[in-house]
Coordinates of C-alpha atoms in Angstrom, one line a residue:
X130 CA 0.2 0.2 -0.3
X131 CA 3.1 2.3 1.3
X132 CA 4.8 1.9 -2.2
X133 CA 1.2 2.0 -4.3
X134 CA 0.7 5.9 -2.9
X135 CA 4.3 6.8 -2.4
X136 CA 5.9 5.1 -5.7
X137 CA 9.9 6.0 -5.8
X138 CA 10.3 8.2 -3.0
X139 CA 12.1 8.9 0.4
X140 CA 9.4 7.5 1.9
X141 CA 9.4 4.6 0.1
X142 CA 12.8 3.1 0.3
X143 CA 13.0 3.8 3.5
X144 CA 9.8 1.7 4.5
X145 CA 11.5 -1.3 2.3
X146 CA 14.7 -1.0 4.0
X147 CA 13.0 -1.7 7.6
X148 CA 10.5 -5.0 5.6
X149 CA 13.8 -6.2 3.9
X150 CA 15.0 -6.8 7.4
X151 CA 11.6 -8.2 8.6
X152 CA 12.4 -10.9 5.8
X153 CA 16.0 -11.6 7.4
X154 CA 14.7 -11.9 11.2
X155 CA 11.4 -14.6 9.4
X156 CA 14.1 -16.4 7.7
X157 CA 16.1 -17.2 10.7
X158 CA 12.4 -17.0 13.1
X159 CA 11.9 -20.7 10.5
X160 CA 14.6 -22.1 9.9
X161 CA 16.5 -20.7 6.5
X162 CA 20.2 -20.7 5.9
X163 CA 20.8 -16.6 6.5
X164 CA 23.9 -15.4 7.4
X165 CA 26.3 -14.5 10.2
X166 CA 25.8 -14.1 13.6
X167 CA 22.0 -13.9 12.6
X168 CA 22.8 -17.3 11.6
X169 CA 24.1 -18.7 14.9
X170 CA 21.5 -17.5 17.2
X171 CA 23.9 -16.9 19.9
X172 CA 20.8 -14.3 20.8
X173 CA 17.4 -15.3 20.6
X174 CA 15.2 -14.7 17.3
X175 CA 12.7 -11.3 18.5
X176 CA 10.6 -11.9 15.4
X177 CA 7.5 -10.4 17.0
X178 CA 9.1 -7.8 18.4
X179 CA 10.3 -6.5 14.9
X180 CA 7.3 -7.2 13.2
X181 CA 6.1 -4.8 15.6
X182 CA 8.1 -2.4 15.3
X183 CA 7.5 -2.9 11.6
X184 CA 4.2 -2.8 11.3
X185 CA 4.0 0.2 13.4
X186 CA 6.3 2.0 10.8
X187 CA 3.7 1.2 7.8
X188 CA 0.9 2.1 9.9
X189 CA 2.3 5.3 11.0
X190 CA 3.7 6.1 7.4
X191 CA 0.6 5.5 5.3
X192 CA -1.8 7.4 7.6
X193 CA 1.1 10.3 7.6
X194 CA 1.1 10.0 3.2
X195 CA -2.7 9.9 3.6
X196 CA -3.7 12.6 4.9
X197 CA -0.6 15.0 4.5
X198 CA 0.6 16.9 1.4
X199 CA 4.3 15.4 1.5
X200 CA 4.4 13.5 -1.6
X201 CA 3.3 17.0 -3.0
X202 CA 5.6 18.7 -1.6
X203 CA 8.7 16.3 -2.1
X204 CA 7.7 16.3 -5.8
X205 CA 7.9 20.2 -5.8
X206 CA 11.7 20.1 -4.4
X207 CA 12.8 19.0 -8.0
X208 CA 11.2 22.2 -9.5
X209 CA 13.1 24.4 -7.2
X210 CA 16.2 26.0 -8.8
X211 CA 19.0 24.5 -6.6
X212 CA 21.8 25.2 -9.2
X213 CA 25.0 26.3 -6.9
X214 CA 26.5 27.8 -10.0
X215 CA 29.4 26.9 -12.3
X216 CA 32.4 27.7 -9.9
X217 CA 31.1 26.4 -7.2
X218 CA 30.0 23.0 -8.5
X219 CA 33.1 22.5 -10.1
X220 CA 34.7 23.3 -6.4
X221 CA 32.2 20.5 -5.4
X222 CA 33.6 18.2 -8.4
X223 CA 37.3 18.4 -7.4
X224 CA 36.3 18.1 -3.3
X225 CA 34.6 15.0 -4.1
X226 CA 37.6 13.2 -5.9
X227 CA 40.1 14.5 -3.3
X228 CA 38.3 13.4 -0.3
X229 CA 37.2 10.2 -2.0
X230 CA 41.6 9.9 -2.2
X231 CA 41.9 11.1 1.1
X232 CA 39.7 8.0 2.5
X233 CA 40.7 5.0 -0.4
X234 CA 44.4 5.9 -1.3
X235 CA 44.9 2.4 -2.6
X236 CA 44.3 1.3 -6.0
X237 CA 40.5 -0.2 -6.0
X238 CA 41.3 -4.1 -6.3
X239 CA 38.3 -6.6 -5.4
X240 CA 40.8 -9.6 -4.2
X241 CA 42.4 -6.4 -1.6
X242 CA 39.0 -6.8 0.5
X243 CA 39.7 -9.7 3.2
X244 CA 43.1 -8.5 3.0
X245 CA 42.8 -4.9 4.5
X246 CA 41.0 -2.8 7.2
X247 CA 38.7 -0.4 4.0
X248 CA 37.8 1.8 7.6
X249 CA 41.1 2.9 8.9
X250 CA 43.3 2.7 5.6
X251 CA 42.8 5.7 4.9
X252 CA 44.5 9.9 5.3
X253 CA 41.1 11.0 6.2
X254 CA 38.5 8.7 8.7
X255 CA 36.4 7.2 6.6
X256 CA 32.8 7.6 9.4
X257 CA 31.3 10.5 9.4
X258 CA 33.1 11.7 5.7
X259 CA 31.8 8.7 3.4
X260 CA 28.8 10.2 2.4
X261 CA 30.6 14.3 1.6
X262 CA 31.8 12.7 -2.2
X263 CA 28.2 11.5 -2.7
X264 CA 26.7 14.5 -1.3
X265 CA 29.3 17.1 -3.2
X266 CA 28.1 15.0 -6.6
X267 CA 24.0 15.7 -5.9
X268 CA 24.9 19.3 -6.4
X269 CA 27.4 19.8 -8.8
X270 CA 24.7 17.7 -11.3
X271 CA 22.3 20.7 -10.9
X272 CA 24.0 22.6 -12.5
X273 CA 23.7 22.1 -16.5
X274 CA 27.2 23.6 -17.6
X275 CA 29.1 21.0 -15.9
X276 CA 26.4 18.5 -15.5
X277 CA 28.4 16.1 -18.5
X278 CA 31.2 16.3 -16.5
X279 CA 29.5 15.7 -12.7
X280 CA 27.8 12.4 -14.0
X281 CA 31.6 11.2 -15.6
X282 CA 32.7 12.0 -11.9
X283 CA 30.1 10.7 -10.2
X284 CA 31.4 6.8 -12.4
X285 CA 34.2 7.1 -11.0
X286 CA 34.1 8.0 -7.4
X287 CA 31.3 5.8 -7.9
X288 CA 33.4 3.0 -9.4
X289 CA 36.5 3.8 -6.4
X290 CA 33.7 3.1 -3.7
X291 CA 32.5 0.1 -4.7
X292 CA 35.8 -1.7 -5.3
X293 CA 37.1 -0.8 -2.4
X294 CA 34.3 -2.8 -0.9
X295 CA 32.1 -0.4 0.0
X296 CA 28.5 0.0 -1.3
X297 CA 26.1 1.8 1.1
X298 CA 27.0 5.3 -0.1
X299 CA 26.7 5.2 -3.7
X300 CA 23.3 3.3 -3.4
X301 CA 22.2 5.4 -1.9
X302 CA 23.4 8.2 -4.3
X303 CA 21.6 6.6 -6.5
X304 CA 18.6 6.4 -4.9
X305 CA 18.5 9.6 -5.1
X306 CA 19.0 10.0 -8.5
X307 CA 15.8 7.6 -9.0
X308 CA 13.8 9.9 -6.6
X309 CA 14.9 12.4 -9.3
X310 CA 14.7 11.2 -12.5
X311 CA 10.7 9.7 -11.1
X312 CA 9.8 13.3 -10.1
X313 CA 10.9 14.6 -13.3
X314 CA 9.9 11.9 -15.7
X315 CA 6.5 11.0 -13.4
X316 CA 4.0 11.0 -15.9
X317 CA 5.9 8.9 -18.4
X318 CA 4.1 5.4 -17.8
X319 CA 7.9 3.3 -18.3
X320 CA 9.4 5.8 -15.5
X321 CA 8.8 3.3 -12.9
X322 CA 9.9 -0.2 -14.8
X323 CA 13.0 1.8 -15.9
X324 CA 13.7 3.0 -12.6
X325 CA 13.1 -1.2 -11.5
X326 CA 14.9 -2.8 -14.5
X327 CA 18.3 -0.7 -13.0
X328 CA 17.7 -1.2 -9.6
X329 CA 17.3 -5.0 -9.8
X330 CA 20.9 -5.1 -11.9
X331 CA 22.8 -2.8 -9.8
X332 CA 21.7 -4.8 -6.4
X333 CA 22.5 -7.8 -8.3
X334 CA 25.9 -6.4 -9.1
X335 CA 26.9 -5.2 -5.6
X336 CA 25.3 -8.1 -4.2
X337 CA 28.1 -9.9 -6.2
X338 CA 30.8 -7.7 -5.0
X339 CA 30.0 -8.3 -1.6
X340 CA 30.1 -11.5 -2.1
X341 CA 33.9 -11.3 -3.0
X342 CA 34.2 -8.9 -0.4
X343 CA 33.8 -11.7 1.9
X344 CA 36.6 -13.7 0.1
X345 CA 33.9 -15.9 -2.3
X346 CA 36.2 -17.5 -5.1
X347 CA 33.7 -17.9 -7.5
X348 CA 30.0 -16.4 -7.9
X349 CA 27.1 -18.3 -9.0
X350 CA 24.4 -17.2 -10.6
X351 CA 21.8 -18.5 -7.9
X352 CA 24.6 -17.6 -4.8
X353 CA 23.9 -14.4 -6.2
X354 CA 20.2 -14.1 -6.5
X355 CA 20.3 -15.6 -3.1
X356 CA 22.3 -13.3 -1.4
X357 CA 19.6 -10.3 -3.1
X358 CA 17.3 -11.7 -0.7
X359 CA 18.7 -13.0 2.2
X360 CA 22.0 -9.8 2.5
X361 CA 24.3 -9.8 4.7
X362 CA 24.0 -5.9 5.7
X363 CA 20.7 -6.7 6.1
X364 CA 21.3 -9.9 8.2
X365 CA 24.0 -8.4 10.6
X366 CA 21.6 -5.4 11.7
X367 CA 18.9 -7.6 12.5
X368 CA 21.0 -9.7 15.0
X369 CA 21.5 -5.8 16.5
X370 CA 18.3 -5.3 16.6
X371 CA 17.8 -9.0 18.5
X372 CA 20.3 -7.8 20.7
X373 CA 18.6 -4.4 21.6
X374 CA 15.3 -6.7 22.6
X375 CA 17.4 -8.8 24.2
X376 CA 19.4 -6.4 26.5
X377 CA 15.7 -4.6 27.1
X378 CA 13.9 -7.7 27.8
X379 CA 16.8 -8.2 30.4
X380 CA 16.3 -4.7 31.9
X381 CA 19.7 -3.2 31.2
X382 CA 18.7 -0.7 29.3
X383 CA 21.4 2.4 28.7
X384 CA 18.6 5.3 29.4
X385 CA 19.5 7.8 26.5
X386 CA 23.6 7.9 26.8
X387 CA 23.8 6.8 23.3
X388 CA 21.5 9.7 22.0
X389 CA 24.5 11.7 23.3
X390 CA 26.6 10.5 20.3
X391 CA 24.2 13.1 17.8
X392 CA 26.1 15.7 20.3
X393 CA 29.2 14.9 19.7
X394 CA 29.0 14.3 16.3
X395 CA 28.4 18.1 15.0
X396 CA 31.5 18.6 16.1
X397 CA 33.9 17.5 12.9
X398 CA 36.7 15.2 14.2
X399 CA 35.3 15.0 18.2
X400 CA 36.1 11.8 19.4
X401 CA 32.8 10.3 20.2
X402 CA 32.3 7.5 23.1
X403 CA 28.8 7.0 23.5
X404 CA 28.0 5.5 20.1
X405 CA 25.6 3.3 20.2
X406 CA 27.7 0.5 18.3
X407 CA 30.5 0.5 21.2
X408 CA 28.0 0.6 23.5
X409 CA 26.2 -2.8 22.3
X410 CA 29.6 -4.8 21.5
X411 CA 30.4 -4.3 26.0
X412 CA 27.4 -6.9 25.5
X413 CA 27.0 -8.7 22.0
X414 CA 29.6 -9.1 19.6
X415 CA 28.1 -7.7 17.0
X416 CA 29.4 -7.1 12.7
X417 CA 28.8 -2.7 13.6
X418 CA 25.6 -1.4 12.6
X419 CA 22.4 -1.7 14.3
X420 CA 18.7 -1.8 12.4
X421 CA 17.1 1.7 12.6
X422 CA 14.6 1.0 16.1
X423 CA 17.8 -0.9 17.9
X424 CA 18.9 2.2 19.3
X425 CA 15.8 3.2 20.6
X426 CA 15.4 0.0 21.9
X427 CA 18.1 -0.3 24.0
X428 CA 17.7 3.0 25.4
X429 CA 14.0 2.8 26.4
X430 CA 12.6 0.1 25.3
X431 CA 9.7 -1.3 22.6
X432 CA 7.6 1.5 23.5
X433 CA 10.0 4.0 22.7
X434 CA 10.8 2.6 19.3
X435 CA 7.6 3.3 17.7
X436 CA 7.5 7.0 19.0
X437 CA 10.6 7.2 17.5
X438 CA 9.7 6.0 14.2
X439 CA 6.4 8.4 14.0
X440 CA 8.6 11.2 15.1
X441 CA 10.9 10.6 12.6
X442 CA 8.0 10.1 9.8
X443 CA 6.5 13.7 10.7
X444 CA 9.8 15.0 10.9
X445 CA 10.4 14.1 7.1
X446 CA 7.2 15.2 6.4
X447 CA 7.7 18.4 7.8
X448 CA 11.1 19.1 6.2
X449 CA 9.7 18.6 2.7
X450 CA 6.7 21.5 3.9
X451 CA 8.4 24.1 2.4
X452 CA 10.3 24.2 -0.7
X453 CA 13.7 25.7 -0.3
X454 CA 17.2 25.4 -1.1
X455 CA 18.2 24.5 2.3
X456 CA 15.6 21.9 2.9
X457 CA 16.4 20.4 -0.3
X458 CA 20.3 19.9 0.8
X459 CA 19.3 18.6 3.3
X460 CA 16.6 16.3 2.1
X461 CA 19.6 15.5 -0.5
X462 CA 21.7 14.4 2.0
X463 CA 19.2 12.2 3.6
X464 CA 18.3 10.1 0.5
X465 CA 22.5 9.6 0.3
X466 CA 22.8 8.4 3.8
X467 CA 19.1 6.7 3.3
X468 CA 20.8 3.3 3.8
X469 CA 23.1 3.9 6.5
X470 CA 19.6 5.8 8.3
X471 CA 18.0 2.4 8.2
X472 CA 21.1 0.1 9.1
X473 CA 23.2 2.1 10.8
X474 CA 22.3 5.1 12.8
X475 CA 21.2 8.5 12.2
X476 CA 24.9 9.8 12.5
X477 CA 25.8 10.1 9.2
X478 CA 24.3 13.4 7.5
X479 CA 24.8 15.7 10.3
X480 CA 28.2 16.7 9.2
X481 CA 26.2 17.6 5.9
X482 CA 23.6 19.3 7.0
X483 CA 25.2 21.1 9.9
X484 CA 28.3 22.5 8.0
X485 CA 28.5 21.5 3.7
X486 CA 25.1 22.9 2.9
X487 CA 25.0 25.9 4.9
X488 CA 28.6 26.8 3.3
X489 CA 27.7 25.5 -0.4
X490 CA 24.8 28.2 -0.1
X491 CA 26.7 30.6 1.7
X492 CA 29.8 30.7 -1.6
X493 CA 27.2 30.4 -3.8
X494 CA 25.4 34.1 -2.3
X495 CA 28.9 35.6 -2.0
X496 CA 29.7 35.2 -5.8
X497 CA 26.2 35.9 -7.2
X498 CA 26.3 39.2 -5.3
X499 CA 30.0 39.6 -6.2
X500 CA 28.4 38.9 -9.9
X501 CA 25.6 42.0 -9.2
X502 CA 28.0 44.2 -8.3
X503 CA 27.2 44.2 -4.1
X504 CA 23.8 44.2 -4.6
X505 CA 21.4 42.1 -2.3
X506 CA 20.2 39.1 -4.9
X507 CA 17.5 39.3 -3.2
X508 CA 16.6 42.5 -3.4
X509 CA 18.0 42.8 -7.1
X510 CA 15.1 39.4 -7.4
X511 CA 12.1 41.3 -6.2

């Protein structure tokens, strides 16, 4: 029902990612061959608790989509002129390439996935910066004069990410471009089919890369297709959900301490001792990340996770209510980090939202005022 109403949207993609994890949880519950720690069942499979969380999220989201204009407002964001200008767009492209090479200074190699630590080998820390190159490219693509160059550089950046074993941020960028394409071509009956076919090919490709990253010697089509249904990262974060529920069941809640992580991450390069991932690992061995509901449950229990879902959905609906350049950039950052939001936590878009989006707007305004001889651009437009 959500997909029928929302089609290709930030809201429908987020719903898909959460419901997809419910499939992994169900598979573990009934005895399918699932992946990693979820398969070992060192922690009980709390399928019904996840079902309650996902169903509540679906119900709240569908109600919000039905009674508000958030889908129409989301479409209006893509009619806004958000072109940062040729000069700023070129600088964004250069910065995107520079940050990419600083995070991944080695030559891409599928065989190097297992042998190297992809999170700490870079000159620039991966955490908090991984979403910046895709974010910069999403803004640069809006400029018609350098669009072809931006698309070419985007392909290089995606290649560099994927062949260093990183898929999440690239999938977020592709999700943003898919939403943009849909909203610009929503009257074409074949639009959704085109997006669906391309999305299917991308998923199969990225699943194959993920299998190579974990040390697979050869790829069989059956295994790749099975990997698209039972996905390793989705299994890992579903396992973390079970850990959070198990913690709450034992009465060992965090009482909000991990939410201080969001305040700490507002300051670049500041050490974060409060992250949910580090706290949960004091009790359970995990592969990192955590399903959208895991952190709220680990802090205040199941009811709070449902409240948290409703609050987040309303916040998204409020974000798209007005069409401004800053809101569009926030929306773009949330799209690009949608996979991380669903499966890793809400920290990743903070730097882009607080610092880089305002910086781009300020630089654009400064250049425009200089071109207009120092007059205020708003006064000139009026």
